[in-house]
């Protein structure tokens, strides 16, 4: 008898998603008829722009229900390349774009394609948790490099370079950042690219929040600074800018030579992204007015959140992009206990900071992507929890 088949050690050792844990607790509360202010979800309150939905519905009715070309429909690859070229003043060939199943798949492709068991990837924290757990699932090590609030949560590049070992293969950065809202400056990205070139590393740059910025810093994209044969990998997607989370569409952009390798992996993993959804995404790239209207709403929500955090005496760094604020827990109980208590006593769904990096156990993340009315009610509940006078 050989006993029951087993799961891989890497998988069984991986924790369940920390964000999902809060989601479950919040759902249990809602099922019991209690209110929840959903600051824990990175989910835009908006519906996908109508013209985008119509384009996908049309494609569906026209029978675009077959496998799409592996790398994506040519029209969409061309439009993504043109859109990025316009934004970043470059001349990107459509062949360098691989259309993926969300930015999630683009990131997975990037990491799977370059990491081997035992390799290391440098990850400035706090960060989106997938940057930490995906390398571990691949038998590689995610080396955390905690950024400091006094540096506006921008990574310390001197420390980053010092952490490079013979096993280091890649650096993963995210701008604008989830969970802090920090934006990398042109100099940061320039230095990161220089470092990647000099030390023979991949620079994986997740820019899924490229459209959601509030100033004063402008979003600088890696394509703006990189040369065509640089070891830069751009991860992007439609979920956030266009309120298309459920469509599961993203893209990976790399040099022509490198894209062929990512495409090979993409074929083995998913064959291609959903055909009719890609026709919707093509339409999304012309939805500039809707994107700007959503951005303005996020900015107004950001301002309301910042005002409340200030009034509650909670330390945070002003978010310059994305739709999150990262605050320091003002009590001695730590992030886990604080978030658990905020949910239990006030219905406030926050995510404990430890989910975003080992050193951030005393922090919490508040997402302001949800509906404005709920946000206002939630902020009132937060002020009440902190006994802030009306
Ligand atoms: N990258 C970051 C930084 C994110 O915050 C998220 C989602 O929250 C994703 C990627 C995933 O994007 P997608 O829905 O396109 O898979």
Coordinates of C-alpha atoms and ligand atoms in Angstrom, one line a residue:
X1 CA 0.0 0.0 0.0
X2 CA 1.4 3.4 -1.0
X3 CA -1.2 5.4 0.9
X4 CA -3.1 8.4 -0.3
X5 CA -1.6 10.5 -3.2
X6 CA -0.2 13.8 -1.8
X7 CA -0.1 17.4 -2.9
X8 CA 3.2 19.1 -3.6
X9 CA 5.1 20.3 -0.5
X10 CA 5.3 23.9 -1.9
X11 CA 1.5 24.0 -2.2
X12 CA 0.7 22.5 1.2
X13 CA 3.1 24.9 2.8
X14 CA 1.6 28.0 1.1
X15 CA -0.8 29.9 3.3
X16 CA -4.4 30.4 2.1
X17 CA -4.7 33.9 0.7
X18 CA -4.7 36.4 3.6
X19 CA -7.2 38.6 1.8
X20 CA -9.6 35.7 1.2
X21 CA -9.6 35.0 5.0
X22 CA -11.0 38.5 5.6
X23 CA -13.5 38.0 2.7
X24 CA -14.8 34.8 4.4
X25 CA -15.1 36.5 7.8
X26 CA -16.9 39.4 6.2
X27 CA -19.3 37.1 4.3
X28 CA -20.1 35.2 7.5
X29 CA -21.0 38.5 9.1
X30 CA -23.2 39.5 6.2
X31 CA -24.9 36.1 6.2
X32 CA -25.8 36.8 9.8
X33 CA -27.5 40.0 8.7
X34 CA -24.8 42.4 10.0
X35 CA -23.4 45.3 8.0
X36 CA -20.0 45.2 6.4
X37 CA -18.1 48.1 5.0
X38 CA -16.0 46.4 2.3
X39 CA -12.7 48.3 2.5
X40 CA -11.0 44.9 2.1
X41 CA -11.8 44.3 -1.6
X42 CA -9.8 45.6 -4.5
X43 CA -12.9 45.7 -6.6
X44 CA -14.0 48.8 -8.6
X45 CA -17.6 49.9 -7.8
X46 CA -18.2 50.7 -11.5
X47 CA -19.6 48.4 -14.2
X48 CA -17.5 47.9 -17.3
X49 CA -18.3 50.8 -19.7
X50 CA -21.4 50.0 -21.8
X51 CA -19.7 50.1 -25.2
X52 CA -17.2 47.5 -24.0
X53 CA -19.9 45.2 -22.9
X54 CA -21.8 45.7 -26.2
X55 CA -18.6 44.9 -28.2
X56 CA -18.1 41.7 -26.3
X57 CA -21.8 40.8 -26.6
X58 CA -21.7 41.4 -30.3
X59 CA -18.6 39.2 -30.7
X60 CA -20.4 36.5 -28.8
X61 CA -23.4 36.7 -31.0
X62 CA -21.3 36.7 -34.1
X63 CA -19.9 33.4 -33.0
X64 CA -16.5 34.4 -31.8
X65 CA -16.5 31.5 -29.5
X66 CA -13.6 29.5 -30.8
X67 CA -10.0 29.4 -29.6
X68 CA -8.4 32.8 -30.2
X69 CA -4.9 32.9 -31.7
X70 CA -2.5 32.0 -28.8
X71 CA -1.0 35.4 -28.3
X72 CA -4.3 37.1 -28.6
X73 CA -6.4 38.4 -31.5
X74 CA -4.1 40.5 -33.8
X75 CA -6.5 43.5 -33.5
X76 CA -6.1 43.6 -29.7
X77 CA -2.3 43.1 -29.7
X78 CA -2.0 45.8 -32.2
X79 CA -4.2 48.2 -30.2
X80 CA -2.4 47.4 -26.9
X81 CA 1.0 48.1 -28.6
X82 CA -0.3 51.3 -30.1
X83 CA -1.8 52.4 -26.8
X84 CA 1.4 51.8 -24.8
X85 CA 3.5 53.4 -27.6
X86 CA 1.4 56.5 -27.4
X87 CA 1.5 56.7 -23.6
X88 CA 5.2 56.0 -23.2
X89 CA 6.6 57.6 -26.4
X90 CA 7.9 54.3 -27.8
X91 CA 7.3 52.2 -30.9
X92 CA 6.2 48.8 -29.7
X93 CA 5.6 46.0 -32.2
X94 CA 2.3 44.1 -31.7
X95 CA 4.4 40.9 -31.6
X96 CA 5.9 41.9 -28.3
X97 CA 2.4 41.7 -26.6
X98 CA 0.9 38.5 -25.2
X99 CA -2.7 38.8 -24.2
X100 CA -3.2 36.8 -20.9
X101 CA -5.9 35.7 -18.5
X102 CA -5.6 38.7 -16.2
X103 CA -2.4 40.4 -15.0
X104 CA -2.4 37.3 -12.7
X105 CA -1.4 35.1 -15.6
X106 CA 1.1 37.7 -17.0
X107 CA 2.9 37.7 -13.6
X108 CA 2.7 33.9 -13.4
X109 CA 4.3 33.7 -16.9
X110 CA 7.0 36.1 -16.0
X111 CA 8.0 34.2 -12.8
X112 CA 7.6 30.7 -14.2
X113 CA 9.6 31.6 -17.3
X114 CA 12.6 32.9 -15.4
X115 CA 12.8 31.1 -12.0
X116 CA 14.2 27.7 -11.2
X117 CA 14.0 26.0 -7.8
X118 CA 16.5 27.6 -5.5
X119 CA 16.5 31.0 -7.3
X120 CA 15.8 34.2 -5.6
X121 CA 13.6 37.1 -6.6
X122 CA 13.9 40.5 -4.9
X123 CA 10.5 42.0 -3.9
X124 CA 10.2 45.4 -2.3
X125 CA 7.5 45.2 0.4
X126 CA 4.7 46.0 1.2
X127 CA 3.5 44.3 -2.0
X128 CA 0.7 42.5 -3.6
X129 CA 0.9 39.0 -2.0
X130 CA 1.2 37.1 -5.2
X131 CA 4.8 38.4 -5.6
X132 CA 5.7 36.5 -2.5
X133 CA 3.7 33.3 -2.8
X134 CA 4.1 32.5 -6.5
X135 CA 7.9 32.3 -6.4
X136 CA 7.6 30.0 -3.4
X137 CA 5.1 27.7 -5.3
X138 CA 7.8 27.5 -7.9
X139 CA 10.4 26.4 -5.3
X140 CA 12.2 29.7 -5.5
X141 CA 12.6 32.3 -2.7
X142 CA 11.0 35.7 -2.5
X143 CA 13.5 37.9 -0.7
X144 CA 11.5 40.7 1.0
X145 CA 13.0 44.2 1.0
X146 CA 10.9 46.4 3.4
X147 CA 10.4 50.0 2.2
X148 CA 10.0 52.7 4.9
X149 CA 7.1 55.0 5.3
X150 CA 9.5 57.9 5.7
X151 CA 10.7 57.2 2.2
X152 CA 7.1 57.3 1.0
X153 CA 7.3 53.5 0.7
X154 CA 9.6 53.7 -2.3
X155 CA 12.2 50.9 -2.3
X156 CA 15.7 51.5 -1.0
X157 CA 17.8 50.7 -4.1
X158 CA 21.1 50.7 -2.3
X159 CA 19.7 48.0 0.0
X160 CA 18.2 46.2 -3.0
X161 CA 21.6 46.0 -4.8
X162 CA 23.2 44.8 -1.5
X163 CA 20.7 41.9 -1.4
X164 CA 21.7 40.5 -4.8
X165 CA 23.3 37.1 -4.5
X166 CA 24.5 34.6 -7.2
X167 CA 21.0 33.1 -6.9
X168 CA 19.1 36.3 -7.7
X169 CA 17.3 36.2 -11.0
X170 CA 14.6 38.9 -10.9
X171 CA 13.2 42.0 -9.2
X172 CA 9.5 42.6 -9.0
X173 CA 8.1 46.1 -8.6
X174 CA 4.7 47.6 -8.8
X175 CA 3.8 51.2 -9.7
X176 CA 1.3 52.6 -8.6
X177 CA 1.5 50.3 -5.7
X178 CA -0.9 48.0 -4.0
X179 CA -1.2 48.4 -1.0
X180 CA 0.5 51.8 -0.4
X181 CA -0.5 53.9 -3.5
X182 CA 3.2 54.9 -3.9
X183 CA 4.5 55.7 -7.3
X184 CA 8.1 55.0 -8.5
X185 CA 9.9 58.1 -9.7
X186 CA 11.7 58.3 -13.0
X187 CA 15.0 58.0 -11.2
X188 CA 13.8 54.9 -9.3
X189 CA 12.9 53.1 -12.5
X190 CA 16.0 54.3 -14.3
X191 CA 18.2 53.0 -11.4
X192 CA 16.2 49.7 -11.3
X193 CA 16.7 49.2 -15.1
X194 CA 20.4 50.1 -14.8
X195 CA 20.8 47.6 -12.0
X196 CA 18.9 44.9 -13.9
X197 CA 21.2 45.5 -17.0
X198 CA 24.4 45.6 -15.0
X199 CA 23.6 42.5 -12.8
X200 CA 21.9 40.4 -15.5
X201 CA 18.5 40.4 -13.7
X202 CA 15.0 40.5 -15.0
X203 CA 12.9 43.6 -14.0
X204 CA 9.3 42.6 -13.8
X205 CA 7.2 45.8 -13.5
X206 CA 3.5 45.5 -12.7
X207 CA 1.7 48.6 -13.9
X208 CA -1.9 47.5 -13.7
X209 CA -2.9 50.8 -11.9
X210 CA -1.2 53.0 -14.6
X211 CA -4.4 55.0 -15.2
X212 CA -5.3 55.6 -11.5
X213 CA -3.0 58.4 -10.3
X214 CA -3.7 61.5 -8.3
X215 CA -0.6 63.6 -8.6
X216 CA 1.6 65.4 -7.8
X217 CA 3.8 62.5 -9.2
X218 CA 3.1 61.3 -12.7
X219 CA 3.1 57.6 -13.5
X220 CA 6.3 56.7 -15.3
X221 CA 6.1 53.4 -17.1
X222 CA 9.0 51.0 -17.6
X223 CA 8.5 51.2 -21.4
X224 CA 9.3 54.9 -21.2
X225 CA 12.8 54.2 -20.1
X226 CA 13.7 50.7 -21.4
X227 CA 15.5 49.9 -24.7
X228 CA 13.9 47.2 -26.9
X229 CA 16.4 44.5 -25.8
X230 CA 16.3 45.3 -22.1
X231 CA 15.4 42.5 -19.6
X232 CA 12.2 44.4 -18.7
X233 CA 8.9 42.6 -18.5
X234 CA 5.7 44.7 -18.3
X235 CA 2.7 43.2 -16.6
X236 CA -0.6 45.0 -17.3
X237 CA -4.3 44.5 -17.5
X238 CA -7.8 45.7 -18.0
X239 CA -9.3 44.9 -14.5
X240 CA -8.6 48.2 -12.7
X241 CA -8.5 50.9 -15.4
X242 CA -11.7 49.8 -17.1
X243 CA -13.5 48.1 -14.3
X244 CA -13.1 44.7 -15.9
X245 CA -12.1 42.4 -13.0
X246 CA -14.5 39.6 -14.1
X247 CA -13.3 39.5 -17.7
X248 CA -9.9 38.1 -16.7
X249 CA -7.8 39.9 -19.3
X250 CA -4.3 41.3 -19.1
X251 CA -1.1 41.3 -21.0
X252 CA 2.6 40.8 -20.8
X253 CA 5.0 42.9 -22.9
X254 CA 8.6 42.0 -23.4
X255 CA 11.2 42.3 -26.1
X256 CA 10.4 40.5 -29.3
X257 CA 12.9 37.8 -28.6
X258 CA 11.8 37.3 -25.0
X259 CA 8.0 37.4 -25.9
X260 CA 8.4 34.1 -27.9
X261 CA 9.4 32.3 -24.7
X262 CA 6.5 33.7 -22.7
X263 CA 4.2 32.8 -25.5
X264 CA 5.4 29.2 -25.4
X265 CA 4.6 29.0 -21.7
X266 CA 1.2 30.7 -22.2
X267 CA 0.3 28.1 -24.8
X268 CA 0.9 25.3 -22.3
X269 CA -0.9 27.0 -19.5
X270 CA -4.1 28.4 -21.1
X271 CA -3.8 28.2 -24.9
X272 CA -5.3 31.7 -25.2
X273 CA -7.5 34.2 -23.4
X274 CA -11.2 34.2 -23.9
X275 CA -12.0 35.1 -27.6
X276 CA -15.1 37.3 -27.3
X277 CA -13.8 39.0 -24.2
X278 CA -10.8 40.2 -26.2
X279 CA -13.2 42.0 -28.6
X280 CA -14.6 43.9 -25.6
X281 CA -11.1 44.8 -24.4
X282 CA -10.3 46.2 -27.9
X283 CA -13.2 48.6 -27.4
X284 CA -12.0 49.4 -23.9
X285 CA -8.9 51.0 -25.2
X286 CA -11.0 53.8 -26.7
X287 CA -12.9 54.4 -23.4
X288 CA -10.7 57.3 -22.3
X289 CA -13.6 59.5 -21.0
X290 CA -14.9 56.7 -18.8
X291 CA -11.4 55.9 -17.5
X292 CA -10.9 59.6 -16.6
X293 CA -14.3 59.8 -14.9
X294 CA -13.5 56.8 -12.8
X295 CA -10.1 58.2 -11.9
X296 CA -11.7 61.5 -10.7
X297 CA -14.1 59.5 -8.5
X298 CA -11.2 57.5 -7.0
X299 CA -9.4 60.8 -6.4
X300 CA -12.4 62.2 -4.6
X301 CA -12.7 59.0 -2.5
X302 CA -8.9 59.1 -1.8
X303 CA -9.4 62.7 -0.4
X304 CA -12.2 61.6 1.9
X305 CA -10.2 58.6 3.2
X306 CA -7.1 60.8 3.8
X307 CA -9.2 63.3 5.7
X308 CA -10.7 60.6 7.9
X309 CA -7.4 58.9 8.6
X310 CA -6.0 62.2 9.6
X311 CA -8.9 63.0 11.9
X312 CA -8.6 59.6 13.5
X313 CA -4.8 60.2 14.2
X314 CA -3.8 57.2 12.0
X315 CA -0.4 57.4 10.5
X316 CA -0.3 56.8 6.7
X317 CA 1.5 57.9 3.6
X318 CA -0.7 59.9 1.1
X319 CA -1.6 57.5 -1.7
X320 CA -0.6 58.9 -5.1
X321 CA -2.2 56.2 -7.2
X322 CA -4.1 52.9 -7.2
X323 CA -7.1 52.8 -4.7
X324 CA -5.6 51.8 -1.4
X325 CA -4.4 53.6 1.7
X326 CA -1.9 51.8 4.0
X327 CA -2.2 52.9 7.7
X328 CA -0.3 52.1 10.8
X329 CA -2.4 50.4 13.5
X330 CA -2.7 53.1 16.2
X331 CA -3.0 50.5 19.1
X332 CA -0.6 47.9 20.4
X333 CA -2.7 45.0 19.4
X334 CA -1.1 44.4 15.9
X335 CA -2.7 44.3 12.5
X336 CA -4.4 40.9 12.7
X337 CA -6.2 41.6 16.0
X338 CA -7.0 45.2 14.9
X339 CA -8.6 44.1 11.7
X340 CA -10.4 41.3 13.4
X341 CA -11.8 43.7 16.0
X342 CA -12.7 46.4 13.5
X343 CA -14.8 43.9 11.6
X344 CA -16.4 42.4 14.7
X345 CA -17.2 45.6 16.5
X346 CA -17.7 48.1 13.6
X347 CA -18.2 46.0 10.4
X348 CA -15.1 47.5 8.9
X349 CA -13.4 45.2 6.5
X350 CA -9.6 46.0 6.5
X351 CA -6.7 43.7 5.4
X352 CA -3.9 43.2 8.0
X353 CA -0.6 44.6 6.8
X354 CA 1.3 41.3 7.4
X355 CA -0.4 39.9 4.3
X356 CA 1.7 42.4 2.2
X357 CA 5.1 41.6 3.8
X358 CA 6.7 40.2 7.0
X359 CA 7.6 43.6 8.4
X360 CA 4.1 45.2 8.1
X361 CA 2.3 43.3 10.9
X362 CA 1.4 46.6 12.5
X363 CA -0.3 48.1 9.4
X364 CA -3.6 47.6 7.6
X365 CA -4.9 48.3 4.1
X366 CA -8.0 50.2 3.4
X367 CA -9.4 50.0 -0.2
X368 CA -11.5 52.9 -1.5
X369 CA -12.6 51.3 -4.8
X370 CA -16.1 50.5 -3.5
X371 CA -19.3 52.6 -3.9
X372 CA -19.0 56.2 -2.6
X373 CA -22.1 55.9 -0.4
X374 CA -20.8 52.8 1.3
X375 CA -17.4 54.5 1.6
X376 CA -19.0 57.5 3.4
X377 CA -20.9 55.2 5.7
X378 CA -17.8 53.2 6.4
X379 CA -15.7 56.3 7.1
X380 CA -18.4 57.5 9.5
X381 CA -18.1 54.1 11.3
X382 CA -14.3 54.5 11.4
X383 CA -14.6 57.9 12.9
X384 CA -17.1 56.6 15.4
X385 CA -14.7 53.8 16.3
X386 CA -12.0 56.4 17.0
X387 CA -14.4 58.7 18.8
X388 CA -13.8 61.5 16.4
X389 CA -16.5 64.3 17.0
X390 CA -18.8 64.8 14.0
Ligands
LIG1 N1 -1.4 43.3 -9.9 C1 -1.7 43.9 -8.8 C2 -0.8 44.9 -8.2 C3 -3.0 43.8 -8.3 O1 -3.4 44.5 -7.2 C4 -3.9 42.9 -8.9 C5 -5.3 42.7 -8.3 O2 -5.6 43.1 -7.3 C6 -3.5 42.2 -10.0 C7 -2.2 42.4 -10.5 C8 -4.4 41.2 -10.7 O3 -5.0 41.7 -11.8 P1 -5.9 40.9 -12.8 O4 -7.3 41.1 -12.3 O5 -5.7 41.5 -14.1 O6 -5.5 39.5 -12.8

